[in-house]
XYZ file of C-alpha atoms in Angstrom:
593
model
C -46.290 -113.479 -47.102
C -44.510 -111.011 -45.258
C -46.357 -108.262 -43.106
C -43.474 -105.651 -41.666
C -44.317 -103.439 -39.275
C -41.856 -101.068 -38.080
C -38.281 -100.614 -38.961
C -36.539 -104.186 -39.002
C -32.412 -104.230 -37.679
C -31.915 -108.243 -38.068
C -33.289 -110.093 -40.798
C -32.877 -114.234 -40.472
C -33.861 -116.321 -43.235
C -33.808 -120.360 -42.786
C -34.085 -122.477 -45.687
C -34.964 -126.562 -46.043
C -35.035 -128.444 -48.740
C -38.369 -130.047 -49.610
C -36.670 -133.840 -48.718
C -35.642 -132.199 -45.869
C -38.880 -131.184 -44.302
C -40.860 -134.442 -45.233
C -38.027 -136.696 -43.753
C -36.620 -134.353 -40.581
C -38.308 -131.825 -39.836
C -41.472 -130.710 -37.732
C -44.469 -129.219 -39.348
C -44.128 -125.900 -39.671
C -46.507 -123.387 -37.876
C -45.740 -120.507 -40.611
C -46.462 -120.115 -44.298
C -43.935 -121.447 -46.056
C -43.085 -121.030 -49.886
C -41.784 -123.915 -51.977
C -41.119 -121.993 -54.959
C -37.605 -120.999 -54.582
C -37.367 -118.281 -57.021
C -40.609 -116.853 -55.457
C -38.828 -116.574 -52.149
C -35.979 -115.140 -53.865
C -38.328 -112.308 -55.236
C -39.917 -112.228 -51.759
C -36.676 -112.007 -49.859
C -34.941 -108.640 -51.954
C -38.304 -107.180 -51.466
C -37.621 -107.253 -47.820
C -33.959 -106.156 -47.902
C -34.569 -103.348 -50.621
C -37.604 -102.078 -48.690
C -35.659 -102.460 -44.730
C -32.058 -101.193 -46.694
C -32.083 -98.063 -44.285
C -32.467 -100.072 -41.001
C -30.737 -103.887 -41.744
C -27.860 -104.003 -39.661
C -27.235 -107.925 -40.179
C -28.907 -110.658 -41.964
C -28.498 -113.919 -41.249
C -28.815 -117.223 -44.161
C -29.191 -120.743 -43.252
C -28.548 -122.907 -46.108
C -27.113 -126.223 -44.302
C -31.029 -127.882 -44.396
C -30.545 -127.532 -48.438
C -29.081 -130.728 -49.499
C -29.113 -132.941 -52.871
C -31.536 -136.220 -53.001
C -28.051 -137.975 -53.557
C -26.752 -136.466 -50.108
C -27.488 -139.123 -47.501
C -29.372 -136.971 -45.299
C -30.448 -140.075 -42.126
C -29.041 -143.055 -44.397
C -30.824 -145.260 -41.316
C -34.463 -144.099 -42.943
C -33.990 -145.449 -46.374
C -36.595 -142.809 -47.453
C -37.824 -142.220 -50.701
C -39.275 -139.656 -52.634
C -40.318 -138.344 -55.536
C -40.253 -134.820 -54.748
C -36.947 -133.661 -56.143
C -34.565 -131.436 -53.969
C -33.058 -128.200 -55.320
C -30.716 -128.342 -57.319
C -27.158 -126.672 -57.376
C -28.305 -123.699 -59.516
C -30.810 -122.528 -57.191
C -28.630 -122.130 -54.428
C -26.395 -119.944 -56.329
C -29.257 -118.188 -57.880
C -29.679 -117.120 -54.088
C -26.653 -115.536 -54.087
C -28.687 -112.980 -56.799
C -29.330 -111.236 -53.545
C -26.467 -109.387 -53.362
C -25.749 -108.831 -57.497
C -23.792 -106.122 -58.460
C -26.638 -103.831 -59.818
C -27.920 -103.440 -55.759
C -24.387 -103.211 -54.568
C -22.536 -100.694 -56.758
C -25.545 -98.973 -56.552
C -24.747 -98.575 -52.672
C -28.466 -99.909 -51.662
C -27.767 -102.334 -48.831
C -26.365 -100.553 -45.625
C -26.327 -103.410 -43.326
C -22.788 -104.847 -41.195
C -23.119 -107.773 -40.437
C -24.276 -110.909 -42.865
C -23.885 -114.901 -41.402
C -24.498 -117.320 -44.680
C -24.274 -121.133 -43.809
C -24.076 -123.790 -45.933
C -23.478 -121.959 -48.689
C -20.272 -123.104 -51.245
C -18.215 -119.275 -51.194
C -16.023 -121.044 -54.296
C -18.976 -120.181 -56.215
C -20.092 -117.062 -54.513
C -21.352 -114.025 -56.607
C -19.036 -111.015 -56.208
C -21.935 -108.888 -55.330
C -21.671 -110.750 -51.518
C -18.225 -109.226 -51.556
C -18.148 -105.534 -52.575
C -20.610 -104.102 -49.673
C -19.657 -101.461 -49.047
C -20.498 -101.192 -45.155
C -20.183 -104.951 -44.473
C -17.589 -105.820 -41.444
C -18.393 -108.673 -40.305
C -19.013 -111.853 -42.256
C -19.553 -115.344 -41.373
C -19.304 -118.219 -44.005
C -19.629 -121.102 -42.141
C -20.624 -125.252 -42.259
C -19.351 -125.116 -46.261
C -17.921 -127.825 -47.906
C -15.324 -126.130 -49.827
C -11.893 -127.842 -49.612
C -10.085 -124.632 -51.219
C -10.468 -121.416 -51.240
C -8.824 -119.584 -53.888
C -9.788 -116.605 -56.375
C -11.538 -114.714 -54.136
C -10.804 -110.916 -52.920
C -12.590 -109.481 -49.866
C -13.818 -106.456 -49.231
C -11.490 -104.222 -47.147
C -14.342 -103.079 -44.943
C -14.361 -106.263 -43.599
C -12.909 -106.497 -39.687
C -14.273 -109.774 -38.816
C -14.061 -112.757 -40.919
C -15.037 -116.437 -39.472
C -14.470 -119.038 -42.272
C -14.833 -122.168 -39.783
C -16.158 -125.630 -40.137
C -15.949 -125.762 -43.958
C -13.100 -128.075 -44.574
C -10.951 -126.045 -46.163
C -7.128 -127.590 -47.259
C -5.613 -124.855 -49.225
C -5.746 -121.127 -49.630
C -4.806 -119.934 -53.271
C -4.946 -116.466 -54.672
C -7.193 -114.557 -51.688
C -6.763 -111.207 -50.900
C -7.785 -110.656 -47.541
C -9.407 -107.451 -46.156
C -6.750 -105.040 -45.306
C -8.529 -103.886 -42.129
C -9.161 -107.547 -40.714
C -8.895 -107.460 -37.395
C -9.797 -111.278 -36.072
C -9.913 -114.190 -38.517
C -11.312 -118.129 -37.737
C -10.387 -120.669 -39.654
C -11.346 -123.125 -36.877
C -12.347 -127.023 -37.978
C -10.810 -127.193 -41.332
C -8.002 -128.971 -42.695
C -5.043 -126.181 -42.879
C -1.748 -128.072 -42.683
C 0.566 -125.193 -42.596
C 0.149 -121.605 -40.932
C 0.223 -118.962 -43.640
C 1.025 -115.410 -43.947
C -1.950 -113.681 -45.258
C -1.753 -111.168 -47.727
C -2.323 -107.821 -46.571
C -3.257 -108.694 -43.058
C -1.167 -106.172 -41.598
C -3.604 -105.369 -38.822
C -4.816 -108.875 -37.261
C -4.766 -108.876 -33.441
C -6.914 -112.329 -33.401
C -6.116 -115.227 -35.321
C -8.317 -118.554 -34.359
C -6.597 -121.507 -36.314
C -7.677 -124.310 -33.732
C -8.257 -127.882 -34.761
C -6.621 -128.186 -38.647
C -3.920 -130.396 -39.075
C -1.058 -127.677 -38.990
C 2.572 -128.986 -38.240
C 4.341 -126.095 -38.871
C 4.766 -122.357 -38.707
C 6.061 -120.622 -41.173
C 7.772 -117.284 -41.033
C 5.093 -115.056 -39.126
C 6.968 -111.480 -38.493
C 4.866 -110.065 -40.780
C 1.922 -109.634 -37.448
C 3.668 -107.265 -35.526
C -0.353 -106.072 -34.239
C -1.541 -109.696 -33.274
C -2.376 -110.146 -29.517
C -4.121 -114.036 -29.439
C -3.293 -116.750 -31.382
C -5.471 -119.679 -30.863
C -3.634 -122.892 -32.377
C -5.258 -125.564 -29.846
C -5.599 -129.152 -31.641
C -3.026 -129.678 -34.365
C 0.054 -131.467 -35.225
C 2.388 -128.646 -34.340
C 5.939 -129.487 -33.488
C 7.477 -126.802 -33.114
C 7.203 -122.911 -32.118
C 10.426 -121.308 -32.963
C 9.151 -118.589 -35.058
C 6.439 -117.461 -32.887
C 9.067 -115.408 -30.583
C 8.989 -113.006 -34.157
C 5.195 -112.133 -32.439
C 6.653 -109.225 -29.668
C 2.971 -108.094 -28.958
C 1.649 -111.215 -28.190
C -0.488 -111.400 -25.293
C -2.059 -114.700 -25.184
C -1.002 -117.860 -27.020
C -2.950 -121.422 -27.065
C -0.908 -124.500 -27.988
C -2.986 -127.141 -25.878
C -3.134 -130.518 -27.292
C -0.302 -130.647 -29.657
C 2.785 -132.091 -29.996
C 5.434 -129.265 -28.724
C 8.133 -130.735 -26.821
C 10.314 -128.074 -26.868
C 9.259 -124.490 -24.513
C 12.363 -123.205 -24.573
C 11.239 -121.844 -28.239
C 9.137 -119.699 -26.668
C 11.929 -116.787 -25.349
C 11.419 -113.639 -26.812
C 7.126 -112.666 -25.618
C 7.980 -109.697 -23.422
C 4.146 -109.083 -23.240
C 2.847 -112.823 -23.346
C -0.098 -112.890 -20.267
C -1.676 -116.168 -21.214
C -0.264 -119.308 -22.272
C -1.950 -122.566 -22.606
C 0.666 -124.951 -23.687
C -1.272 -127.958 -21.927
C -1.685 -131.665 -23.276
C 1.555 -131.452 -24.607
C 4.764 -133.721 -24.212
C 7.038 -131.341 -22.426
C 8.877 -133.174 -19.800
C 10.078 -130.122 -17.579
C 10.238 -126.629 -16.788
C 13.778 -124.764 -18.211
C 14.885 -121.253 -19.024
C 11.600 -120.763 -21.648
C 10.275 -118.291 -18.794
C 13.268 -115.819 -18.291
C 12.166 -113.626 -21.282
C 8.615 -113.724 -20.145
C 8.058 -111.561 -17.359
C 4.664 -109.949 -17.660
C 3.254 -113.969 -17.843
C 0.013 -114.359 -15.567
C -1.892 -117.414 -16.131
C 0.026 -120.714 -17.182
C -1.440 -124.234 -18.014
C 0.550 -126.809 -17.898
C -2.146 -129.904 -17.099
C -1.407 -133.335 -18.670
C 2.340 -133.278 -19.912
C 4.740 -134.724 -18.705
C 6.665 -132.512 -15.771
C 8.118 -133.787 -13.133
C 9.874 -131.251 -11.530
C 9.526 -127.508 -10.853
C 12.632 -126.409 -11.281
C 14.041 -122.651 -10.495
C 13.873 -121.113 -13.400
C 9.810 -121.428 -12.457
C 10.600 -118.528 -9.704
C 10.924 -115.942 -12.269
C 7.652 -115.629 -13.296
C 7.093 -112.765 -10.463
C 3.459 -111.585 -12.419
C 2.055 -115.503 -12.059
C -1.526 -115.052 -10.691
C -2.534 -118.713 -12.201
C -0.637 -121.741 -12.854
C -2.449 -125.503 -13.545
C 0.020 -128.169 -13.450
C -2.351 -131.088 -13.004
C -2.421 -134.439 -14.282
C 1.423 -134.772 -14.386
C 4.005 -136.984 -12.591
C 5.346 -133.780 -10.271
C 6.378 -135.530 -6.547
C 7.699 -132.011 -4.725
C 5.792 -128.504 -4.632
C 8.716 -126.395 -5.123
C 9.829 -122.987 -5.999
C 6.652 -121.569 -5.296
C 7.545 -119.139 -3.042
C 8.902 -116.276 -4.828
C 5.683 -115.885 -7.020
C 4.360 -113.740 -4.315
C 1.037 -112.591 -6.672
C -0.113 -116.556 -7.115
C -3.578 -116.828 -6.313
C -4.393 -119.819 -8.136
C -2.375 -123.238 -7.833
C -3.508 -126.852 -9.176
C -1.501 -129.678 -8.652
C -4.151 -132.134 -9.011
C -3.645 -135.652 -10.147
C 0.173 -135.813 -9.111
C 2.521 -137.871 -6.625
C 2.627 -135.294 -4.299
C 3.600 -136.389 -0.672
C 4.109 -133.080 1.860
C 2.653 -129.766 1.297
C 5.285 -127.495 1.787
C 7.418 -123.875 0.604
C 3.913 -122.075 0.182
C 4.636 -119.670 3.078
C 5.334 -116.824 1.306
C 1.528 -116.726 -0.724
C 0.032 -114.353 1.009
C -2.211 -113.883 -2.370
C -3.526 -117.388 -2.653
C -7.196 -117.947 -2.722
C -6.908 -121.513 -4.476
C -4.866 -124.480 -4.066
C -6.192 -128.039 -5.640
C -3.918 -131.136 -4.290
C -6.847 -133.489 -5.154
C -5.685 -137.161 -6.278
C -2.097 -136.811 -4.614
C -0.492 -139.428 -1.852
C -0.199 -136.534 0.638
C -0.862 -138.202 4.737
C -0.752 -134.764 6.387
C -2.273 -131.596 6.004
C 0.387 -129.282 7.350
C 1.630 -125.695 6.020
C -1.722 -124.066 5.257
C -2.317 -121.508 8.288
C -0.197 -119.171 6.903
C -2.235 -118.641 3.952
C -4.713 -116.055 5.003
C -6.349 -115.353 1.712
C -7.160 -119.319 1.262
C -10.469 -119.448 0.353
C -10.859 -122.148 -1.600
C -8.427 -125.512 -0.802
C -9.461 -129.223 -2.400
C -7.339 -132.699 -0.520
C -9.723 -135.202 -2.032
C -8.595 -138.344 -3.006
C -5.295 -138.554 -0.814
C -4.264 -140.729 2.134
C -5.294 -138.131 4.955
C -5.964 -139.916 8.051
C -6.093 -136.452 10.111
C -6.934 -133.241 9.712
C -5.869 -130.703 12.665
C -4.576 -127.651 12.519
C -2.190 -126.997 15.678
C -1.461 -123.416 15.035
C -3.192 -120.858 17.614
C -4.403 -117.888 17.072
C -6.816 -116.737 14.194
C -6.367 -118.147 10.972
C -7.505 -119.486 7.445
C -10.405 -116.605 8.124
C -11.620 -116.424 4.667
C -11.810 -120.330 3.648
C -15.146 -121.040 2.299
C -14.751 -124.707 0.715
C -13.152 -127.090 1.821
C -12.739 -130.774 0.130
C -11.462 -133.728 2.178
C -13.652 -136.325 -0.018
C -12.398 -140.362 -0.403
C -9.283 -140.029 2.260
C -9.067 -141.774 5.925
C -9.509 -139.670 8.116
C -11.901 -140.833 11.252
C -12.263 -137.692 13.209
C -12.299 -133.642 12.763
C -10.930 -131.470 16.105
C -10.320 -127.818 16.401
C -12.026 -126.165 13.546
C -13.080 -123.084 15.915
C -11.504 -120.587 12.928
C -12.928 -121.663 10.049
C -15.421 -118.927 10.905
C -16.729 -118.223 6.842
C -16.770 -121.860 5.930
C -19.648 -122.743 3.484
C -19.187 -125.900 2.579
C -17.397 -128.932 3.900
C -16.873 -132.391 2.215
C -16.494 -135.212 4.290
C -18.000 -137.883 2.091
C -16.304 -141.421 1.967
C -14.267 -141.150 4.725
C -13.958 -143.145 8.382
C -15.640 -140.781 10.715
C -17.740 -142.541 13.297
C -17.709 -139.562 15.937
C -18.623 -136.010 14.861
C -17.829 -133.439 17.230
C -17.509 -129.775 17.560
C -19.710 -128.749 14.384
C -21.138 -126.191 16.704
C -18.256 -123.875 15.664
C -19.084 -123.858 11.855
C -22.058 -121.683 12.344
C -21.837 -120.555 8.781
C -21.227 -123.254 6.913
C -24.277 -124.024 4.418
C -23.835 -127.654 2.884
C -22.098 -130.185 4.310
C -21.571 -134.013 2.703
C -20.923 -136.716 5.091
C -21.942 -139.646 3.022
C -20.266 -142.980 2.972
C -18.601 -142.870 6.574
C -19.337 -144.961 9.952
C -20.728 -142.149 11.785
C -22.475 -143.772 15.114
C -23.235 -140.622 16.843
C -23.055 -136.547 16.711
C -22.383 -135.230 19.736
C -24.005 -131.664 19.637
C -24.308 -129.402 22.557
C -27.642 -126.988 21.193
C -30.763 -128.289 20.693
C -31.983 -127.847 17.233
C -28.442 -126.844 16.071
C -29.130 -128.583 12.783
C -32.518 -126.788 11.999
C -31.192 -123.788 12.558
C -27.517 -123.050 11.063
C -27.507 -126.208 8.228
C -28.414 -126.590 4.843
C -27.301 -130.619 4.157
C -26.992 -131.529 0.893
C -26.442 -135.586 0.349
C -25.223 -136.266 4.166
C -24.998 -139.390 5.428
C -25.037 -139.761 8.656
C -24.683 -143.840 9.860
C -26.411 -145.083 12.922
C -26.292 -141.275 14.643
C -28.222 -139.999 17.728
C -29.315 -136.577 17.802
C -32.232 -135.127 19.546
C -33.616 -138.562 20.612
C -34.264 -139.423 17.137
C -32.518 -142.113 15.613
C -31.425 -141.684 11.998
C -29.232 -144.936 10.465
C -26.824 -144.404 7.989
C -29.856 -141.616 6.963
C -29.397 -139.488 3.724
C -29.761 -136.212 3.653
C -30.114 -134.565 -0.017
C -30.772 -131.204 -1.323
C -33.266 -130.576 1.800
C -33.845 -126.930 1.115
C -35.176 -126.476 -2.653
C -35.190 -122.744 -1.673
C -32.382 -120.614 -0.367
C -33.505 -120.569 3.624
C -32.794 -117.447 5.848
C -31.603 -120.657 8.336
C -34.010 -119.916 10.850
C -36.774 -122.562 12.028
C -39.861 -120.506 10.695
C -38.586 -120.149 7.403
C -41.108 -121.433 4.970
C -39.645 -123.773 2.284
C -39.561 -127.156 0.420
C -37.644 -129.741 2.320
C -36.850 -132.733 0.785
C -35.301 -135.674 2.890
C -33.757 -137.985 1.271
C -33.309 -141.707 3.916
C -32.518 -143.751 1.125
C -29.846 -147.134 1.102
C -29.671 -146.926 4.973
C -30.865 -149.339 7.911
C -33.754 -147.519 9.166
C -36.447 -149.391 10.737
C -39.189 -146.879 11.934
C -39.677 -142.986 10.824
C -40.109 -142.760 14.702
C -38.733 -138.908 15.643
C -39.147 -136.937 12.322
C -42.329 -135.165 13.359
C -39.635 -132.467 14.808
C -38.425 -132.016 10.991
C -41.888 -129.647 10.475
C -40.771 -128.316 6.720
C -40.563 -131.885 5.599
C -42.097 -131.583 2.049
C -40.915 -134.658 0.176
C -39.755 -138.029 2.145
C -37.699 -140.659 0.463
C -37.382 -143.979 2.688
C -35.497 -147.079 2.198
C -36.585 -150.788 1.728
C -35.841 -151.195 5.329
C -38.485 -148.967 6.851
C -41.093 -151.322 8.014
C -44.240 -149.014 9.515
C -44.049 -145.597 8.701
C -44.932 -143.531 12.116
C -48.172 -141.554 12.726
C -46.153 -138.150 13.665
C -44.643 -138.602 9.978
C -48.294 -138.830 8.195
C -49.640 -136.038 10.274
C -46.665 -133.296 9.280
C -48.372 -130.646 8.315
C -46.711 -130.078 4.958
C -45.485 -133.645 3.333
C -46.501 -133.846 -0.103
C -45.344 -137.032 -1.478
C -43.327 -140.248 0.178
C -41.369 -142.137 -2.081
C -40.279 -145.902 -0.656
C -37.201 -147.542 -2.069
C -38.999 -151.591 -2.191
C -37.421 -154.526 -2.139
C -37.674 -156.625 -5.157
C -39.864 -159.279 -2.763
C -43.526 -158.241 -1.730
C -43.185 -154.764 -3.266
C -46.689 -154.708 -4.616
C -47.983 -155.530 -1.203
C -45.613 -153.342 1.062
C -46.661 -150.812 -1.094
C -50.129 -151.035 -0.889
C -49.754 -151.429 3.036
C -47.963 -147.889 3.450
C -50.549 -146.697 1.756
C -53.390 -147.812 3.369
C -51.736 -146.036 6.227
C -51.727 -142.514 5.039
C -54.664 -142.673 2.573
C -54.183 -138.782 2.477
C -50.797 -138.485 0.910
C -49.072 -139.466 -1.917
C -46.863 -142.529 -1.992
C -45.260 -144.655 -4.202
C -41.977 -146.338 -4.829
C -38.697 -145.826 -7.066
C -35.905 -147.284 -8.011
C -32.894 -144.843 -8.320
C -29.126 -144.826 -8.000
C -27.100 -142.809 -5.568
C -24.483 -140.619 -6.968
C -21.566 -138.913 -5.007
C -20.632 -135.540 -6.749
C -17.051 -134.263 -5.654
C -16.577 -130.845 -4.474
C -15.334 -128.589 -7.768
């Protein structure tokens, strides 16, 4: 059954039930053995003989289940074939019996056993001797009680088993990280002889409250993200904390949080918290904050203090003034999405800041911004921008790359000479009918203009176009350029490859003229590269310059629900040579992340 060759280091064994393979599963392209005990015999074979060299072995138990387990209820299957029963799967556990451990035979570190009930575990799975890190995962095992772990033991995950209560376990004494994620904890514990966690992952239980956790003087993360938690008094007992995550709770209260001298990371989002108040005065070495979907409407002073801040999200709450801002000189991140933010203002001071998200605010004007000279990265979508200039002279906003100005009003852009490294610009589903001056974005790489009124591009260069842009899903509506007439014309995802933008780069092209008001392909011969065409219902003739480009591959035509068969068969009794046939698909706008 087994032919080794060579010294093995990771050994991973996947069982299934016979029920499940006949009902679930694919046929296997291996010899399999439906004898259980036989594979037992089989398996310690393997581990005795690769002892020296096993570094972890991984079990799969979770495709084991009982004929009485509703396994896909929906199939109503039945069989005669019974499924293994309970003894079997603790017969596994044989394995690991005490005659191979205390006898020192199994060397590996690392063992992962899923599926398997750990109530009922053999005690030989607990006393190896170089084991440190064990996973017992996907149980269903509502307590765990009576069982004592070996001290070797630095990494324990106990997740997704539904566990309740913990009774009468004694924990490794050299644990170092321990997940009890996706159980049913109600209340955080101390855990005997734990004396040297730094990582404790207790995210989605049910906890409401913590008890009295001085005993962790070592532990660095906490992780208690989707529970019922209330409050967070005692966690200012944790002095070496450096990052704590609350999100999705029910903590109303921050000012509980005074006394983390070496907190960096807090994620205290999706919480009801209704403002910012003195929490922050005892934590000054604080770095990144989330805030996102409370319920702040204010940032008060006591906000300025936090002189380390290099991140702070604040989005999705009812804040109407950026304020106090300007004495957290390190910022480089800010998000105030999804606010009722008006003016953009007291930002002066970030020289540091490299993001700032004001997407889905009510700001008008976009003012305040050229002093930041490390902005590379600024998002105004969704607002009620009806201009965008920027009246200060002299060079600045150098190092902005992106720049989002999707859904707003705005109906032309003027003086964007020093946005020199721009590399991508969204315009879509705005009011632009005149676009001018695009000549001075010679870098920029994609640029999204759908869902405007643009009538015309007034370009100086020939060819500018083909030779400095990459569009990707630009609309451009009834423009001229070059003496060829594109209407409301698509552009999407042109350049499959990344192009050295020059005009005898070979690469895909697709162009994408779909949902416009084009009548004729008349003028796209000059597009040479053109590798995939998509045209809408309103094309009527498609051009002889298009059909003889020397590299189209396929033309897709958008049809109209009338005379499709026959339009169809017309456009391709025109260019017998190529490919062409019709789709129907829908036209997404992706916003600029």
């Amino acid at each position: 059954m087994f032919s080794v060759l060579g010294l093995i280091k990771k050994l991973s064994i996947f069982l299934r039930s016979n029920l499940y393979s006949e009902v679930l599963a694919t046929p296997s392209k291996f010899n399999t053995v439906s004898d259980l005990k036989t594979f037992i015999s089989l398996i310690k074979n393997v581990m005795l003989s690769q002892r020296k060299s096993l570094e972890t072995i991984e079990f799969n138990y979770d495709n084991i289940k009982q004929s009485s387990n509703a396994i896909c209820p929906a199939l109503h299957y039945q069989t005669n074939t019974p499924d293994y029963p309970e003894e079997y799967k603790i017969e596994l556990q044989l394995l690991f019996a005490d005659e191979y451990v205390n006898n020192n035979s199994f060397k590996f570190t690392t063992l992962e056993l899923k599926g398997v009930c750990f109530s009922k575990m053999n005690s030989g799975v607990l006393k190896l001797m170089d084991l440190k890190h064990l996973k017992l995962a996907n149980s269903s095992c509502p307590s765990l009680k009576n069982i004592q772990f070996s001290d070797t033991i630095e990494y324990l995950d106990l997740s997704h088993n539904g566990i309740a209560t913990i009774k009468n376990v004694k924990f490794p004494t050299n644990l170092v990280t321990l997940k009890l994620c996706f159980n049913k904890i109600k209340s955080f514990q101390n855990f005997n002889q734990c004396d040297k966690l730094v990582q404790i992952m207790l995210n989605n239980n049910s906890i409401m409250k913590i008890n009295n956790v001085s005993k962790f003087k070592d532990i660095k993360q906490l992780y208690l993200k989707i529970n019922s938690i209330k409050s967070i008094a005692n966690l200012n007992a944790l002095s070496n904390l450096e990052e704590l995550y609350l999100s999705h709770n029910l903590v109303s209260n921050i000012a509980e949080l005074r006394g983390l001298p070496n907190l960096k990371i807090l994620d205290i989002s999706n919480n009801p918290i209704d403002n910012f108040n003195n929490a922050f005065a005892d934590i000054p070495k604080l770095e990144k904050l989330n805030m996102c979907e409370s319920m702040i409407r204010s940032i008060g002073k006591p906000a300025s203090k936090l002189l380390n801040l290099k991140s702070i999200t604040l989005c999705h709450n009812f804040i109407s003034k950026i304020g106090n801002f300007n004495q957290m000189i390190n910022l480089r991140n800010i998000d105030l999405g999804s606010n009722r933010i008006e003016k953009i203002e007291q930002l002066d001071n970030l020289a540091q800041l490299s993001f700032l998200g004001l997407c889905e605010n009510k700001i008008k004007i976009v003012e305040n911004i050229e002093s930041l000279g490390n902005l590379r990265h600024i998002n105004l979508s969704d607002n009620n921008i009806s201009e965008f200039k920027l009246t200060k002279k002299g060079k600045f906003l150098e190092k902005l790359a992106i720049l989002g100005l999707r859904n707003n009003k705005i109906t032309e852009i003027n003086n964007l000479k020093c946005l020199k490294n721009l590399k991508h610009l969204d315009l879509s589903i705005n009011q632009i009918k005149t676009l001018i001056l695009l000549k001075e974005l010679n870098s920029c790489a994609i640029m999204r203009l759908e869902g405007n009124e643009i009538e015309k591009i007034e370009q100086d260069k020939p060819n500018y176009f083909a030779i400095n842009w990459i569009f990707n899903d630009c609309i451009f509506n009834d423009c001229i350029f070059n003496d060829c007439i594109f209407n409301d014309c698509i552009f999407n995802a042109m350049f499959k490859k990344q192009p050295s933008l020059v005009p005898e780069d070979k690469h895909d092209m697709m162009l994408d003229l779909r949902s416009n008001r084009l009548k004729s392909t008349q003028g796209l011969s000059q597009w040479s590269n053109i590798t995939h065409l998509k045209l809408p219902d309103t094309i009527i003739q498609i051009s002889s310059d298009v059909i003889t480009l020397p590299n189209t591959k396929e033309i897709k035509y958008e049809l109209p629900a009338s005379n499709s068969l026959f339009r169809l068969n017309q456009l391709r009794a025109q260019a017998p040579n190529l490919k062409i046939d019709f789709y129907r698909e829908a036209l997404w706008y992706i916003p600029v992340k």
